[in-house]
Amino acid sequence: MARELRTGMLPPRVRRASINWGDRAFHGITTGFALLIAALVALLVLELATESVPALSRFGPGFLASTSWNPVTGEFGALPFIYGTLATSALALALAWPIGVGAAAFLTELAPRFVRSILGTMVEMLAAVPSVVYGLWGVFVLVPLLRERVEPWLIERLGVLPVFSGPPFGLGVFAAGLLLAVMILPTLASVSREAMSAVPRGQREALLALGATRWEVIRAVVLAQARSGLVAATVLALGRALGETMATVMVIGNSPSINVSIFAPASTMASVIANDFNEATGLQKAVLLELGLILLVVSLAVNTAARLMAARSTR
Amino acid sequence: MISTYRRRKLANMLMLSLLGAAALVAVVPLIAVAAYVVLEGAGAINLDFFTQLPSPAGEAGGGMGNAVVGTLELVAIASALATPTGVMAGIYLAQQGRGTRLGPLVRLLSDVLNGVPTIVVGLFVYGLLVLTTGSFSALAGGVALGVIMLPVIARTTEEAVLQVPSSVREAALALGLPEWRATLRVVLPTARSGILTGVILGVARISGETAPLLFTAFGNSFWSLDPTKPIASLPVQIYNFATGPYESWHRQAWGAALVLMTMVLALNLAARWLSRSR
Amino acid sequence: MQMTRDLRIVSVQEWREAAEGTVSVRGLSAWYGRHRALTDVSLEVRPRSVTALIGPSGCGKSTLLRCLNRMHEVVLGATVSGQVLLEDEDVYGSGVDPVSVRRRVGMVFQQPNPFPTMSIYDNVAAGLRLAGTRNRGVLDGKVEQALRQAALWDEVKDKLRKPGTALSGGQQQRLCIARALAVDPEVLLMDEPASALDPVATARIEELMVELKRDYTVVVVTHNMQQAARVSDYTAFLLSEDGGGGALVEYGETRQVFEEPRDERTRDYVTGRL
Ligand SMILES: Nc1ncnc2c1ncn2[C@@H]1O[C@H](COP(=O)(O)OP(=O)(O)OP(=O)(O)O)[C@@H](O)[C@H]1O
Ligand SMILES: [Mg+2]
């Protein structure tokens, strides 16, 4: 009773600042470097925004919906590049998703330890191959193969569908989508694997003990519980596909046009920047910088969303 | 009853085989790319490749010595900038940043920075350094690569520092060491191999980057070590040669791809081995 | 004349030495965030003696110990109110650097925790080196002295360059004791220093505590009642009732606390009825 009088029931305020000058300096320094990362992100946005002011003020929001691209008359629109970016990314996701998630499920749920370590390492090594090497391989191996075998075959059988129509260029949305699929595969597989391994072992065993098959366990427990992790994996992979440059610029054909056929050449936001920036002057430079700004803002949004989801799913 | 059971069994077999097939299909591209790079590239690798300048357009012979040196210089500049910065930021994330509002924000921004398209980083450094100095330069290229490397090092350092048992840190503090000494002299050495893994992964990540160099380091047909001048690099050279018209260029590009891929895969395997043997 | 002066000097020294290592805890409370772990503890730790802190698990023994050298605040969100006087100086006074407190009050943890990247020699020298001692001869002397005090010298004198983590658990714990002693503390805090060790290693640590009280004030947390009875001169019994944070129930000479406890709850605990 007496002690209640002497000390309060509530904790005193936390004293955070150290009185040691060395510690203070050290805290200041580490905090400074941490702030540098934050400042870099802010500076990225600021820099690209100021550099693209001429384009922003000239074309306004109509830029996003316009299809013109004429450096001579100074008419520019972003739509063909937005289309190219979305088309290649969507194609890449559609191709890579079942393979990446399937491989992740195989590796976490079915593979014996040694197969897991070999295949797992190989899939992760896919992420280590420089994108310019994928581009090189695309130019000299994939594109000829598509042009001479795959595309004619598809056109002959499915040519009635507009998406598979037209002459087989080799270079185009299809080739870019395929290369992008390979490049986002490791992201999909490794983030999905993490989410799947986070599902508690006991839950699988509980369902197995009820007489379920392995596949039923994977579907009802593993895939179901890892769902938000799978969404995060998908969004992260999408982020990678949207901004991937070198492989795309080397195989997409670099044509600012919108075509229904996936065999037609196109351009993405990243590829047109890589292709045109060094030659561009004046307004066109500002236009390309605005495309970079759009790419940046989209990637910030997509990555923030993915990280927040991933943080929630593995907790 | 029986038929339901058979159907479930069948579905099980089918789906499990599909999952296995997916895993196999997933590694086909790696094998295909690696095989072509080795087969096509091996012929271009000889002493000249590492010691000679590229020969004039279309002529046979020559090498990529300047690009090999240029890549090493760019990576060195980037590492010199990003390693101390990233390690310090990583320490913040693992220690002072705990329980603050800034900590999680910086962690998120660091992950987000890691996902920014590298071509955009190139544009950024172009505006920041190339426009202001009026020239492409190795320094600008190194800064661009450093920006890409920074979040990798910051996050791996954070993880490595968090792996150090709190008992080690407490033992140092209980000896009467100020926190900064305990961190630098006891915690960091204990986290050393984790941090080293991060640096190696960072180097592996940037040494193959092309897009951020296009508008920063640009390229150079001659020998150069001057950080204020444009500089050649293997990735940019591969891009230029692969998209050029000459057979001899294409062969050189495959050779460069072999060198680059060997280097990057070796770095990745080294990082894996390091993080395992811990 | 001569004699008087000598006597006077001797008595001043004695007076100083008698005060060295006195720890007075006054109205100490401690929190982890909003959770109170310690409520209004007051006790006087006698210099050059072994004081044992006993009590059931979670009663705040470790917390009290860690408050004595300001290690408590290393935990995120942990706070303290009250005073801990080290020879009349409040270690929680404004302007007191926890670093200087910890130099005077050393600590040994439950799990042996030698620095994993350092050799045996470097572990013992760590505190001195990092405080700026560079002289090789001084370091060598201090390291040997500390290792002898920790009764480890004979076992490691031929392998001082081996990593500290290569020793057995009991040796590692004595290495940690040597590491703490090398910086010349006045007080040595030990949190269940033998609970991770086998009986033989435990016996060595217990012998060591009795040795150490000739030069140091020793405060030891233990779960083991026999150990407290064997090694300590004074015993404090803490108890956390209805989750209100641990409070001091009884404090006195060890013999008295174990044989004729004044409090009902102490009797129940030391006779194993709690
Ligand atoms: N780091 C911490 N964060 C939050 N609460 C803590 C922390 N450490 C201890 N506590 C709480 O404070 C109270 C006292 O803990 P303390 O470790 O001091 O007890 P103890 O007497 O040493 O117990 P034991 O005999 O098990 O070591 C307990 O209720 C415990 O749950
Ligand atoms: Mg305890």
Short mmCIF file of C-alpha atoms and ligand atoms in Angstrom, two decimals, chain B residues 170, chain C residues 30-33 35-38 54-66 72 75-76 78 110 191-192 221-223 238 240 243 245-246 269, ligand 1:
data_model
loop_
_atom_site.label_atom_id
_atom_site.label_comp_id
_atom_site.label_asym_id
_atom_site.label_seq_id
_atom_site.Cartn_x
_atom_site.Cartn_y
_atom_site.Cartn_z
CA GLU B 170 24.67 -7.89 -24.58
CA ALA C 30 10.91 -1.88 -13.83
CA TRP C 31 8.72 -2.32 -16.87
CA TYR C 32 8.80 -4.04 -20.24
CA GLY C 33 6.59 -1.74 -22.27
CA HIS C 35 4.14 -4.76 -18.35
CA ARG C 36 5.50 -4.24 -14.86
CA ALA C 37 8.19 -6.76 -13.97
CA LEU C 38 9.46 -5.30 -10.68
CA ILE C 54 15.96 -16.43 -5.40
CA GLY C 55 12.30 -16.80 -6.29
CA PRO C 56 10.00 -18.63 -8.66
CA SER C 57 10.37 -18.31 -12.40
CA GLY C 58 9.21 -14.98 -13.79
CA CYS C 59 9.40 -13.15 -10.44
CA GLY C 60 11.86 -10.62 -11.81
CA LYS C 61 15.26 -11.88 -10.60
CA SER C 62 16.94 -11.35 -13.95
CA THR C 63 15.23 -8.01 -14.33
CA LEU C 64 16.48 -6.81 -10.95
CA LEU C 65 20.00 -7.99 -11.77
CA ARG C 66 19.98 -6.26 -15.15
CA HIS C 72 17.70 -3.55 -18.53
CA VAL C 75 15.71 -4.26 -24.20
CA LEU C 76 13.46 -2.25 -26.50
CA ALA C 78 12.14 -1.32 -21.14
CA GLN C 110 23.12 -17.73 -18.11
CA ASP C 191 22.48 -14.65 -13.88
CA GLU C 192 22.16 -18.39 -13.26
CA VAL C 221 20.59 -15.24 -9.48
CA THR C 222 19.91 -18.90 -8.94
CA HIS C 223 17.09 -21.36 -9.25
CA LEU C 238 11.39 -12.12 -4.61
CA SER C 240 5.43 -11.82 -8.10
CA GLY C 243 0.91 -10.53 -11.82
CA GLY C 245 5.48 -7.39 -10.85
CA GLY C 246 8.06 -8.98 -8.57
CA TYR C 269 9.23 -21.41 -0.96
N1 LIG D 1 12.41 -9.01 -22.86
C1 LIG D 1 11.25 -9.04 -22.20
N2 LIG D 1 10.15 -8.48 -22.77
C2 LIG D 1 8.96 -8.51 -22.13
N3 LIG D 1 8.75 -9.06 -20.94
C3 LIG D 1 9.80 -9.64 -20.31
C4 LIG D 1 11.09 -9.66 -20.93
N4 LIG D 1 11.92 -10.31 -20.11
C5 LIG D 1 11.20 -10.66 -19.03
N5 LIG D 1 9.92 -10.27 -19.13
C6 LIG D 1 8.84 -10.46 -18.15
O1 LIG D 1 9.22 -9.86 -16.96
C7 LIG D 1 8.90 -10.67 -15.85
C8 LIG D 1 10.14 -10.96 -15.06
O2 LIG D 1 11.06 -11.65 -15.90
P1 LIG D 1 12.51 -12.10 -15.41
O3 LIG D 1 13.22 -12.63 -16.59
O4 LIG D 1 13.14 -10.98 -14.67
O5 LIG D 1 12.17 -13.28 -14.40
P2 LIG D 1 13.14 -14.31 -13.69
O6 LIG D 1 12.81 -14.25 -12.27
O7 LIG D 1 14.54 -14.08 -14.08
O8 LIG D 1 12.63 -15.68 -14.29
P3 LIG D 1 13.48 -16.99 -14.63
O9 LIG D 1 13.74 -17.65 -13.34
O10 LIG D 1 12.56 -17.79 -15.49
O11 LIG D 1 14.72 -16.57 -15.33
C9 LIG D 1 8.24 -11.92 -16.43
O12 LIG D 1 6.84 -11.75 -16.32
C10 LIG D 1 8.65 -11.92 -17.86
O13 LIG D 1 7.62 -12.47 -18.65
#
